JSON list of C-alpha atoms in Angstrom, two decimals:
[
{"chain": "A", "resi": 1060, "resn": "ASP", "atom": "CA", "xyz": [78.98, -17.65, 28.11]},
{"chain": "A", "resi": 1061, "resn": "VAL", "atom": "CA", "xyz": [77.58, -15.11, 25.38]},
{"chain": "A", "resi": 1062, "resn": "LYS", "atom": "CA", "xyz": [76.36, -11.95, 27.01]},
{"chain": "A", "resi": 1063, "resn": "VAL", "atom": "CA", "xyz": [73.86, -9.37, 25.67]},
{"chain": "A", "resi": 1064, "resn": "THR", "atom": "CA", "xyz": [73.58, -6.11, 28.02]},
{"chain": "A", "resi": 1065, "resn": "GLN", "atom": "CA", "xyz": [71.06, -3.23, 27.47]},
{"chain": "A", "resi": 1066, "resn": "SER", "atom": "CA", "xyz": [71.90, 0.00, 28.47]},
{"chain": "A", "resi": 1067, "resn": "SER", "atom": "CA", "xyz": [69.09, 0.20, 30.68]},
{"chain": "A", "resi": 1068, "resn": "ARG", "atom": "CA", "xyz": [66.77, -1.85, 32.79]},
{"chain": "A", "resi": 1069, "resn": "TYR", "atom": "CA", "xyz": [64.15, 1.14, 33.84]},
{"chain": "A", "resi": 1070, "resn": "LEU", "atom": "CA", "xyz": [63.15, 3.97, 31.73]},
{"chain": "A", "resi": 1071, "resn": "VAL", "atom": "CA", "xyz": [60.49, 6.77, 32.09]},
{"chain": "A", "resi": 1072, "resn": "LYS", "atom": "CA", "xyz": [60.31, 8.99, 29.61]},
{"chain": "A", "resi": 1073, "resn": "ARG", "atom": "CA", "xyz": [57.71, 11.72, 28.23]},
{"chain": "A", "resi": 1074, "resn": "THR", "atom": "CA", "xyz": [55.71, 11.76, 25.35]},
{"chain": "A", "resi": 1075, "resn": "GLY", "atom": "CA", "xyz": [57.58, 13.37, 22.57]},
{"chain": "A", "resi": 1076, "resn": "GLU", "atom": "CA", "xyz": [60.88, 12.65, 23.63]},
{"chain": "A", "resi": 1077, "resn": "LYS", "atom": "CA", "xyz": [63.75, 11.13, 21.67]},
{"chain": "A", "resi": 1078, "resn": "VAL", "atom": "CA", "xyz": [64.48, 7.67, 22.86]},
{"chain": "A", "resi": 1079, "resn": "PHE", "atom": "CA", "xyz": [67.60, 5.64, 22.52]},
{"chain": "A", "resi": 1080, "resn": "LEU", "atom": "CA", "xyz": [67.70, 1.80, 23.70]},
{"chain": "A", "resi": 1081, "resn": "GLU", "atom": "CA", "xyz": [71.20, 0.27, 23.43]},
{"chain": "A", "resi": 1082, "resn": "CYS", "atom": "CA", "xyz": [72.20, -3.29, 23.37]},
{"chain": "A", "resi": 1083, "resn": "VAL", "atom": "CA", "xyz": [75.53, -4.86, 22.97]},
{"chain": "A", "resi": 1084, "resn": "GLN", "atom": "CA", "xyz": [76.62, -8.49, 22.63]},
{"chain": "A", "resi": 1085, "resn": "ASP", "atom": "CA", "xyz": [79.84, -9.90, 23.18]},
{"chain": "A", "resi": 1086, "resn": "MET", "atom": "CA", "xyz": [80.21, -12.87, 20.84]},
{"chain": "A", "resi": 1087, "resn": "ASP", "atom": "CA", "xyz": [80.27, -11.60, 17.56]},
{"chain": "A", "resi": 1088, "resn": "HIS", "atom": "CA", "xyz": [77.06, -12.24, 16.05]},
{"chain": "A", "resi": 1089, "resn": "GLU", "atom": "CA", "xyz": [75.84, -11.02, 12.71]},
{"chain": "A", "resi": 1090, "resn": "ASN", "atom": "CA", "xyz": [72.26, -11.08, 13.39]},
{"chain": "A", "resi": 1091, "resn": "MET", "atom": "CA", "xyz": [70.77, -8.65, 15.83]},
{"chain": "A", "resi": 1092, "resn": "PHE", "atom": "CA", "xyz": [67.32, -8.08, 16.99]},
{"chain": "A", "resi": 1093, "resn": "TRP", "atom": "CA", "xyz": [64.90, -5.69, 18.79]},
{"chain": "A", "resi": 1094, "resn": "TYR", "atom": "CA", "xyz": [61.76, -7.25, 20.16]},
{"chain": "A", "resi": 1095, "resn": "ARG", "atom": "CA", "xyz": [58.82, -5.92, 22.30]},
{"chain": "A", "resi": 1096, "resn": "GLN", "atom": "CA", "xyz": [56.62, -7.85, 24.74]},
{"chain": "A", "resi": 1097, "resn": "ASP", "atom": "CA", "xyz": [53.68, -6.97, 25.83]},
{"chain": "A", "resi": 1098, "resn": "PRO", "atom": "CA", "xyz": [50.66, -9.17, 27.63]},
{"chain": "A", "resi": 1099, "resn": "GLY", "atom": "CA", "xyz": [49.23, -11.58, 25.63]},
{"chain": "A", "resi": 1100, "resn": "LEU", "atom": "CA", "xyz": [50.80, -10.50, 22.75]},
{"chain": "A", "resi": 1101, "resn": "GLY", "atom": "CA", "xyz": [54.38, -12.36, 22.91]},
{"chain": "A", "resi": 1102, "resn": "LEU", "atom": "CA", "xyz": [57.19, -10.86, 21.56]},
{"chain": "A", "resi": 1103, "resn": "ARG", "atom": "CA", "xyz": [56.91, -9.07, 18.32]},
{"chain": "A", "resi": 1104, "resn": "LEU", "atom": "CA", "xyz": [59.84, -8.31, 16.05]},
{"chain": "A", "resi": 1105, "resn": "ILE", "atom": "CA", "xyz": [60.18, -4.31, 15.56]},
{"chain": "A", "resi": 1106, "resn": "TYR", "atom": "CA", "xyz": [63.89, -4.48, 13.19]},
{"chain": "A", "resi": 1107, "resn": "PHE", "atom": "CA", "xyz": [66.54, -6.65, 12.82]},
{"chain": "A", "resi": 1108, "resn": "SER", "atom": "CA", "xyz": [70.24, -6.14, 11.27]},
{"chain": "A", "resi": 1109, "resn": "TYR", "atom": "CA", "xyz": [72.42, -9.05, 9.46]},
{"chain": "A", "resi": 1110, "resn": "ASP", "atom": "CA", "xyz": [75.04, -6.85, 9.47]},
{"chain": "A", "resi": 1111, "resn": "VAL", "atom": "CA", "xyz": [76.74, -3.65, 10.11]},
{"chain": "A", "resi": 1112, "resn": "LYS", "atom": "CA", "xyz": [75.08, -0.70, 8.47]},
{"chain": "A", "resi": 1113, "resn": "MET", "atom": "CA", "xyz": [72.04, -3.14, 7.39]},
{"chain": "A", "resi": 1114, "resn": "LYS", "atom": "CA", "xyz": [68.70, -3.18, 8.65]},
{"chain": "A", "resi": 1115, "resn": "GLU", "atom": "CA", "xyz": [65.06, -4.58, 8.14]},
{"chain": "A", "resi": 1116, "resn": "LYS", "atom": "CA", "xyz": [61.52, -4.01, 9.12]},
{"chain": "A", "resi": 1117, "resn": "GLY", "atom": "CA", "xyz": [60.23, -6.55, 11.26]},
{"chain": "A", "resi": 1118, "resn": "ASP", "atom": "CA", "xyz": [56.52, -6.78, 12.05]},
{"chain": "A", "resi": 1119, "resn": "ILE", "atom": "CA", "xyz": [55.77, -3.90, 13.82]},
{"chain": "A", "resi": 1120, "resn": "PRO", "atom": "CA", "xyz": [58.75, -1.28, 12.69]},
{"chain": "A", "resi": 1121, "resn": "GLU", "atom": "CA", "xyz": [56.24, 2.16, 12.80]},
{"chain": "A", "resi": 1122, "resn": "GLY", "atom": "CA", "xyz": [57.31, 4.59, 15.06]},
{"chain": "A", "resi": 1123, "resn": "TYR", "atom": "CA", "xyz": [61.07, 2.96, 15.58]},
{"chain": "A", "resi": 1124, "resn": "SER", "atom": "CA", "xyz": [64.45, 3.31, 13.48]},
{"chain": "A", "resi": 1125, "resn": "VAL", "atom": "CA", "xyz": [67.58, 1.48, 14.39]},
{"chain": "A", "resi": 1126, "resn": "SER", "atom": "CA", "xyz": [71.20, 1.91, 14.15]},
{"chain": "A", "resi": 1127, "resn": "ARG", "atom": "CA", "xyz": [73.94, -0.59, 13.71]},
{"chain": "A", "resi": 1128, "resn": "GLU", "atom": "CA", "xyz": [77.40, 1.33, 13.03]},
{"chain": "A", "resi": 1129, "resn": "LYS", "atom": "CA", "xyz": [79.75, -1.43, 14.62]},
{"chain": "A", "resi": 1130, "resn": "LYS", "atom": "CA", "xyz": [79.11, -5.26, 14.69]},
{"chain": "A", "resi": 1131, "resn": "GLU", "atom": "CA", "xyz": [78.59, -5.62, 18.41]},
{"chain": "A", "resi": 1132, "resn": "ARG", "atom": "CA", "xyz": [76.33, -2.54, 18.73]},
{"chain": "A", "resi": 1133, "resn": "PHE", "atom": "CA", "xyz": [72.35, -2.36, 17.93]},
{"chain": "A", "resi": 1134, "resn": "SER", "atom": "CA", "xyz": [70.47, 0.79, 18.61]},
{"chain": "A", "resi": 1135, "resn": "LEU", "atom": "CA", "xyz": [66.66, 1.14, 18.84]},
{"chain": "A", "resi": 1136, "resn": "ILE", "atom": "CA", "xyz": [65.22, 4.87, 18.44]},
{"chain": "A", "resi": 1137, "resn": "LEU", "atom": "CA", "xyz": [61.96, 6.04, 19.23]},
{"chain": "A", "resi": 1138, "resn": "GLU", "atom": "CA", "xyz": [62.14, 9.51, 17.72]},
{"chain": "A", "resi": 1139, "resn": "SER", "atom": "CA", "xyz": [59.13, 10.62, 19.77]},
{"chain": "A", "resi": 1140, "resn": "ALA", "atom": "CA", "xyz": [58.00, 8.52, 22.14]},
{"chain": "A", "resi": 1141, "resn": "SER", "atom": "CA", "xyz": [54.35, 8.09, 22.29]},
{"chain": "A", "resi": 1142, "resn": "THR", "atom": "CA", "xyz": [52.06, 6.30, 25.46]},
{"chain": "A", "resi": 1143, "resn": "ASN", "atom": "CA", "xyz": [51.70, 3.25, 23.37]},
{"chain": "A", "resi": 1144, "resn": "GLN", "atom": "CA", "xyz": [55.37, 2.49, 23.10]},
{"chain": "A", "resi": 1145, "resn": "THR", "atom": "CA", "xyz": [55.02, 1.64, 27.14]},
{"chain": "A", "resi": 1146, "resn": "SER", "atom": "CA", "xyz": [56.23, -1.69, 27.03]},
{"chain": "A", "resi": 1147, "resn": "MET", "atom": "CA", "xyz": [59.38, -4.35, 27.72]},
{"chain": "A", "resi": 1148, "resn": "TYR", "atom": "CA", "xyz": [61.75, -3.94, 25.02]},
{"chain": "A", "resi": 1149, "resn": "LEU", "atom": "CA", "xyz": [64.46, -7.08, 24.41]},
{"chain": "A", "resi": 1150, "resn": "CYS", "atom": "CA", "xyz": [67.58, -6.85, 22.39]},
{"chain": "A", "resi": 1151, "resn": "ALA", "atom": "CA", "xyz": [68.53, -10.18, 20.86]},
{"chain": "A", "resi": 1152, "resn": "SER", "atom": "CA", "xyz": [71.45, -11.90, 18.61]},
{"chain": "A", "resi": 1153, "resn": "THR", "atom": "CA", "xyz": [71.68, -15.26, 17.03]},
{"chain": "A", "resi": 1154, "resn": "GLY", "atom": "CA", "xyz": [73.95, -18.08, 17.29]},
{"chain": "A", "resi": 1155, "resn": "ALA", "atom": "CA", "xyz": [74.20, -20.94, 15.26]},
{"chain": "A", "resi": 1156, "resn": "TYR", "atom": "CA", "xyz": [70.56, -21.93, 16.21]},
{"chain": "A", "resi": 1157, "resn": "GLU", "atom": "CA", "xyz": [69.34, -20.06, 18.83]},
{"chain": "A", "resi": 1158, "resn": "GLN", "atom": "CA", "xyz": [68.57, -16.33, 20.37]},
{"chain": "A", "resi": 1159, "resn": "TYR", "atom": "CA", "xyz": [70.45, -14.90, 23.15]},
{"chain": "A", "resi": 1160, "resn": "PHE", "atom": "CA", "xyz": [68.26, -12.07, 24.87]},
{"chain": "A", "resi": 1161, "resn": "GLY", "atom": "CA", "xyz": [69.50, -9.21, 26.65]},
{"chain": "A", "resi": 1162, "resn": "PRO", "atom": "CA", "xyz": [67.88, -8.86, 30.61]},
{"chain": "A", "resi": 1163, "resn": "GLY", "atom": "CA", "xyz": [65.43, -6.27, 28.51]},
{"chain": "A", "resi": 1164, "resn": "THR", "atom": "CA", "xyz": [64.40, -2.75, 29.32]},
{"chain": "A", "resi": 1165, "resn": "ARG", "atom": "CA", "xyz": [61.25, -1.45, 30.56]},
{"chain": "A", "resi": 1166, "resn": "LEU", "atom": "CA", "xyz": [60.06, 1.57, 29.18]},
{"chain": "A", "resi": 1167, "resn": "THR", "atom": "CA", "xyz": [57.35, 3.61, 30.35]},
{"chain": "A", "resi": 1168, "resn": "VAL", "atom": "CA", "xyz": [56.11, 6.61, 28.47]},
{"chain": "A", "resi": 1169, "resn": "THR", "atom": "CA", "xyz": [53.95, 9.33, 30.06]},
{"chain": "B", "resi": 663, "resn": "ASP", "atom": "CA", "xyz": [47.06, -13.59, 11.88]},
{"chain": "B", "resi": 664, "resn": "GLN", "atom": "CA", "xyz": [49.20, -15.44, 14.50]},
{"chain": "B", "resi": 665, "resn": "GLN", "atom": "CA", "xyz": [51.37, -17.89, 13.07]},
{"chain": "B", "resi": 666, "resn": "VAL", "atom": "CA", "xyz": [52.62, -19.44, 16.48]},
{"chain": "B", "resi": 667, "resn": "LYS", "atom": "CA", "xyz": [49.83, -19.94, 18.79]},
{"chain": "B", "resi": 668, "resn": "GLN", "atom": "CA", "xyz": [49.66, -21.17, 22.79]},
{"chain": "B", "resi": 669, "resn": "ASN", "atom": "CA", "xyz": [45.89, -21.35, 23.76]},
{"chain": "B", "resi": 670, "resn": "SER", "atom": "CA", "xyz": [46.85, -21.57, 27.38]},
{"chain": "B", "resi": 671, "resn": "PRO", "atom": "CA", "xyz": [47.31, -17.96, 28.96]},
{"chain": "B", "resi": 672, "resn": "SER", "atom": "CA", "xyz": [48.27, -19.88, 32.13]},
{"chain": "B", "resi": 673, "resn": "LEU", "atom": "CA", "xyz": [48.62, -22.79, 33.76]},
{"chain": "B", "resi": 674, "resn": "SER", "atom": "CA", "xyz": [48.59, -24.08, 37.28]},
{"chain": "B", "resi": 675, "resn": "VAL", "atom": "CA", "xyz": [50.33, -27.63, 38.33]},
{"chain": "B", "resi": 676, "resn": "GLN", "atom": "CA", "xyz": [50.94, -29.03, 41.36]},
{"chain": "B", "resi": 677, "resn": "GLU", "atom": "CA", "xyz": [54.82, -29.36, 42.82]},
{"chain": "B", "resi": 678, "resn": "GLY", "atom": "CA", "xyz": [56.26, -32.77, 41.44]},
{"chain": "B", "resi": 679, "resn": "ARG", "atom": "CA", "xyz": [53.63, -33.52, 38.70]},
{"chain": "B", "resi": 680, "resn": "ILE", "atom": "CA", "xyz": [53.66, -33.23, 35.22]},
{"chain": "B", "resi": 681, "resn": "SER", "atom": "CA", "xyz": [53.20, -29.77, 33.45]},
{"chain": "B", "resi": 682, "resn": "ILE", "atom": "CA", "xyz": [52.62, -29.74, 29.55]},
{"chain": "B", "resi": 683, "resn": "LEU", "atom": "CA", "xyz": [52.63, -26.83, 27.51]},
{"chain": "B", "resi": 684, "resn": "ASN", "atom": "CA", "xyz": [51.22, -26.90, 23.95]},
{"chain": "B", "resi": 685, "resn": "CYS", "atom": "CA", "xyz": [51.94, -24.97, 21.28]},
{"chain": "B", "resi": 686, "resn": "ASP", "atom": "CA", "xyz": [49.99, -24.74, 17.78]},
{"chain": "B", "resi": 687, "resn": "TYR", "atom": "CA", "xyz": [51.56, -22.98, 14.84]},
{"chain": "B", "resi": 688, "resn": "THR", "atom": "CA", "xyz": [50.21, -22.53, 10.90]},
{"chain": "B", "resi": 689, "resn": "ASN", "atom": "CA", "xyz": [53.35, -22.06, 8.61]},
{"chain": "B", "resi": 690, "resn": "SER", "atom": "CA", "xyz": [54.06, -25.85, 7.13]},
{"chain": "B", "resi": 691, "resn": "MET", "atom": "CA", "xyz": [57.51, -24.38, 6.29]},
{"chain": "B", "resi": 692, "resn": "PHE", "atom": "CA", "xyz": [58.42, -24.00, 10.00]},
{"chain": "B", "resi": 693, "resn": "ASP", "atom": "CA", "xyz": [61.54, -26.44, 10.47]},
{"chain": "B", "resi": 694, "resn": "TYR", "atom": "CA", "xyz": [62.91, -25.93, 13.90]},
{"chain": "B", "resi": 695, "resn": "PHE", "atom": "CA", "xyz": [61.29, -24.78, 17.35]},
{"chain": "B", "resi": 696, "resn": "LEU", "atom": "CA", "xyz": [62.15, -23.71, 20.33]},
{"chain": "B", "resi": 697, "resn": "TRP", "atom": "CA", "xyz": [60.94, -23.47, 24.14]},
{"chain": "B", "resi": 698, "resn": "TYR", "atom": "CA", "xyz": [62.42, -20.20, 25.63]},
{"chain": "B", "resi": 699, "resn": "LYS", "atom": "CA", "xyz": [61.58, -19.33, 29.65]},
{"chain": "B", "resi": 700, "resn": "LYS", "atom": "CA", "xyz": [60.96, -16.20, 31.09]},
{"chain": "B", "resi": 701, "resn": "TYR", "atom": "CA", "xyz": [61.11, -14.79, 34.65]},
{"chain": "B", "resi": 702, "resn": "PRO", "atom": "CA", "xyz": [59.85, -11.14, 35.57]},
{"chain": "B", "resi": 703, "resn": "ALA", "atom": "CA", "xyz": [62.33, -8.55, 34.77]},
{"chain": "B", "resi": 704, "resn": "GLU", "atom": "CA", "xyz": [64.57, -10.81, 32.77]},
{"chain": "B", "resi": 705, "resn": "GLY", "atom": "CA", "xyz": [65.15, -11.57, 29.23]},
{"chain": "B", "resi": 706, "resn": "PRO", "atom": "CA", "xyz": [63.85, -14.98, 27.89]},
{"chain": "B", "resi": 707, "resn": "THR", "atom": "CA", "xyz": [66.37, -17.56, 28.39]},
{"chain": "B", "resi": 708, "resn": "PHE", "atom": "CA", "xyz": [66.55, -20.60, 25.68]},
{"chain": "B", "resi": 709, "resn": "LEU", "atom": "CA", "xyz": [65.15, -24.23, 27.40]},
{"chain": "B", "resi": 710, "resn": "ILE", "atom": "CA", "xyz": [65.15, -26.73, 24.57]},
{"chain": "B", "resi": 711, "resn": "SER", "atom": "CA", "xyz": [64.56, -27.09, 20.85]},
{"chain": "B", "resi": 712, "resn": "ILE", "atom": "CA", "xyz": [63.51, -29.72, 18.21]},
{"chain": "B", "resi": 713, "resn": "SER", "atom": "CA", "xyz": [64.19, -29.78, 14.93]},
{"chain": "B", "resi": 714, "resn": "SER", "atom": "CA", "xyz": [61.39, -31.00, 12.64]},
{"chain": "B", "resi": 715, "resn": "ILE", "atom": "CA", "xyz": [63.40, -34.34, 11.53]},
{"chain": "B", "resi": 716, "resn": "LYS", "atom": "CA", "xyz": [62.44, -35.59, 15.30]},
{"chain": "B", "resi": 717, "resn": "ASP", "atom": "CA", "xyz": [59.66, -35.95, 17.29]},
{"chain": "B", "resi": 718, "resn": "LYS", "atom": "CA", "xyz": [61.18, -35.85, 20.42]},
{"chain": "B", "resi": 719, "resn": "ASN", "atom": "CA", "xyz": [64.17, -34.22, 22.09]},
{"chain": "B", "resi": 720, "resn": "GLU", "atom": "CA", "xyz": [64.56, -34.54, 25.90]},
{"chain": "B", "resi": 721, "resn": "ASP", "atom": "CA", "xyz": [67.00, -32.70, 28.09]},
{"chain": "B", "resi": 722, "resn": "GLY", "atom": "CA", "xyz": [67.02, -33.50, 31.85]},
{"chain": "B", "resi": 723, "resn": "ARG", "atom": "CA", "xyz": [63.36, -32.80, 33.18]},
{"chain": "B", "resi": 724, "resn": "PHE", "atom": "CA", "xyz": [62.56, -31.28, 30.00]},
{"chain": "B", "resi": 725, "resn": "THR", "atom": "CA", "xyz": [61.05, -33.00, 26.80]},
{"chain": "B", "resi": 726, "resn": "VAL", "atom": "CA", "xyz": [59.60, -31.67, 23.53]},
{"chain": "B", "resi": 727, "resn": "PHE", "atom": "CA", "xyz": [57.21, -33.46, 21.51]},
{"chain": "B", "resi": 728, "resn": "LEU", "atom": "CA", "xyz": [56.53, -32.27, 17.89]},
{"chain": "B", "resi": 729, "resn": "ASN", "atom": "CA", "xyz": [53.69, -33.65, 15.95]},
{"chain": "B", "resi": 730, "resn": "LYS", "atom": "CA", "xyz": [54.33, -32.47, 12.16]},
{"chain": "B", "resi": 731, "resn": "SER", "atom": "CA", "xyz": [51.01, -33.23, 10.60]},
{"chain": "B", "resi": 732, "resn": "ALA", "atom": "CA", "xyz": [49.23, -31.30, 13.81]},
{"chain": "B", "resi": 733, "resn": "LYS", "atom": "CA", "xyz": [51.57, -28.71, 13.41]},
{"chain": "B", "resi": 734, "resn": "HIS", "atom": "CA", "xyz": [51.72, -29.17, 17.00]},
{"chain": "B", "resi": 735, "resn": "LEU", "atom": "CA", "xyz": [54.29, -29.38, 19.63]},
{"chain": "B", "resi": 736, "resn": "SER", "atom": "CA", "xyz": [54.36, -29.68, 23.69]},
{"chain": "B", "resi": 737, "resn": "LEU", "atom": "CA", "xyz": [56.53, -29.20, 26.49]},
{"chain": "B", "resi": 738, "resn": "HIS", "atom": "CA", "xyz": [56.73, -31.48, 29.06]},
{"chain": "B", "resi": 739, "resn": "ILE", "atom": "CA", "xyz": [58.28, -30.73, 32.52]},
{"chain": "B", "resi": 740, "resn": "VAL", "atom": "CA", "xyz": [58.47, -33.81, 34.88]},
{"chain": "B", "resi": 741, "resn": "PRO", "atom": "CA", "xyz": [58.65, -33.26, 37.74]},
{"chain": "B", "resi": 742, "resn": "SER", "atom": "CA", "xyz": [57.76, -29.65, 38.01]},
{"chain": "B", "resi": 743, "resn": "GLN", "atom": "CA", "xyz": [59.51, -27.42, 40.46]},
{"chain": "B", "resi": 744, "resn": "PRO", "atom": "CA", "xyz": [58.66, -24.04, 42.34]},
{"chain": "B", "resi": 745, "resn": "GLY", "atom": "CA", "xyz": [61.13, -22.93, 39.93]},
{"chain": "B", "resi": 746, "resn": "ASP", "atom": "CA", "xyz": [59.57, -23.44, 37.07]},
{"chain": "B", "resi": 747, "resn": "SER", "atom": "CA", "xyz": [57.14, -20.68, 37.52]},
{"chain": "B", "resi": 748, "resn": "ALA", "atom": "CA", "xyz": [57.86, -18.55, 34.59]},
{"chain": "B", "resi": 749, "resn": "VAL", "atom": "CA", "xyz": [56.38, -17.56, 31.50]},
{"chain": "B", "resi": 750, "resn": "TYR", "atom": "CA", "xyz": [56.92, -20.21, 28.61]},
{"chain": "B", "resi": 751, "resn": "PHE", "atom": "CA", "xyz": [57.22, -19.20, 25.01]},
{"chain": "B", "resi": 752, "resn": "CYS", "atom": "CA", "xyz": [57.02, -21.20, 22.13]},
{"chain": "B", "resi": 753, "resn": "ALA", "atom": "CA", "xyz": [59.11, -19.92, 19.22]},
{"chain": "B", "resi": 754, "resn": "ALA", "atom": "CA", "xyz": [59.22, -21.42, 15.30]},
{"chain": "B", "resi": 755, "resn": "SER", "atom": "CA", "xyz": [61.58, -20.65, 12.45]},
{"chain": "B", "resi": 756, "resn": "ALA", "atom": "CA", "xyz": [61.92, -21.46, 8.36]},
{"chain": "B", "resi": 757, "resn": "HIS", "atom": "CA", "xyz": [65.55, -22.32, 7.05]},
{"chain": "B", "resi": 758, "resn": "GLY", "atom": "CA", "xyz": [67.06, -20.20, 9.65]},
{"chain": "B", "resi": 759, "resn": "GLN", "atom": "CA", "xyz": [64.88, -17.20, 9.08]},
{"chain": "B", "resi": 760, "resn": "ASN", "atom": "CA", "xyz": [63.63, -15.03, 11.71]},
{"chain": "B", "resi": 761, "resn": "PHE", "atom": "CA", "xyz": [61.86, -16.74, 14.62]},
{"chain": "B", "resi": 762, "resn": "VAL", "atom": "CA", "xyz": [58.17, -16.06, 15.33]},
{"chain": "B", "resi": 763, "resn": "PHE", "atom": "CA", "xyz": [56.77, -16.42, 18.90]},
{"chain": "B", "resi": 764, "resn": "GLY", "atom": "CA", "xyz": [53.87, -17.45, 20.63]},
{"chain": "B", "resi": 765, "resn": "PRO", "atom": "CA", "xyz": [52.54, -15.07, 23.01]},
{"chain": "B", "resi": 766, "resn": "GLY", "atom": "CA", "xyz": [53.29, -17.23, 25.98]},
{"chain": "B", "resi": 767, "resn": "THR", "atom": "CA", "xyz": [51.85, -19.62, 28.55]},
{"chain": "B", "resi": 768, "resn": "ARG", "atom": "CA", "xyz": [52.68, -18.72, 32.31]},
{"chain": "B", "resi": 769, "resn": "LEU", "atom": "CA", "xyz": [53.05, -21.53, 34.55]},
{"chain": "B", "resi": 770, "resn": "SER", "atom": "CA", "xyz": [52.56, -21.64, 38.30]},
{"chain": "B", "resi": 771, "resn": "VAL", "atom": "CA", "xyz": [53.74, -24.60, 39.94]},
{"chain": "B", "resi": 772, "resn": "LEU", "atom": "CA", "xyz": [52.02, -24.51, 43.44]},
{"chain": "B", "resi": 773, "resn": "PRO", "atom": "CA", "xyz": [54.32, -26.02, 46.58]}
]
């Protein structure tokens, strides 16, 4: 079974803090993704990576950066958290034709 | 502009009846479509998919229909069960590129 794990299920941070969200997959997938999910907006792609040290902007990259130092690990970084980044963050890796998602991290920025 | 639309934010169905969830897309390059199911506080899980070379795919209680000319697909769940209550996302991709997700439909199956 494919496993995608995320470092935290729930996180509360203050405005201006630097936030790291970690994602690890155990299926040797090359492609990994970070989404945020907001009510009525579905899943929106923040960043993705096709290989180690490679990253591509998704639809809403502003305020975020990513790091892919190892194939199995893809990190999302909020350089200076803001209240509009309060959301559910979902990491995914892609197999042949489907995406496997982690359980999500619900981030609240106060 | 949303490329994948799910115009019903919510749907309520009686247990045992059919649930029909709809999805429309605008990009004619999309050639692969998936449905995901999401429970609260969990990540989406893959449900069923269909390639554009087919117009129907069935897996147990779940059937997906694709109408390419109308750029429309639907997910049928028969019979609906209370455990099917979740948010359902439609997703599409073109030539194996990134998936584009719809906003989701919250299905409630009433006992």
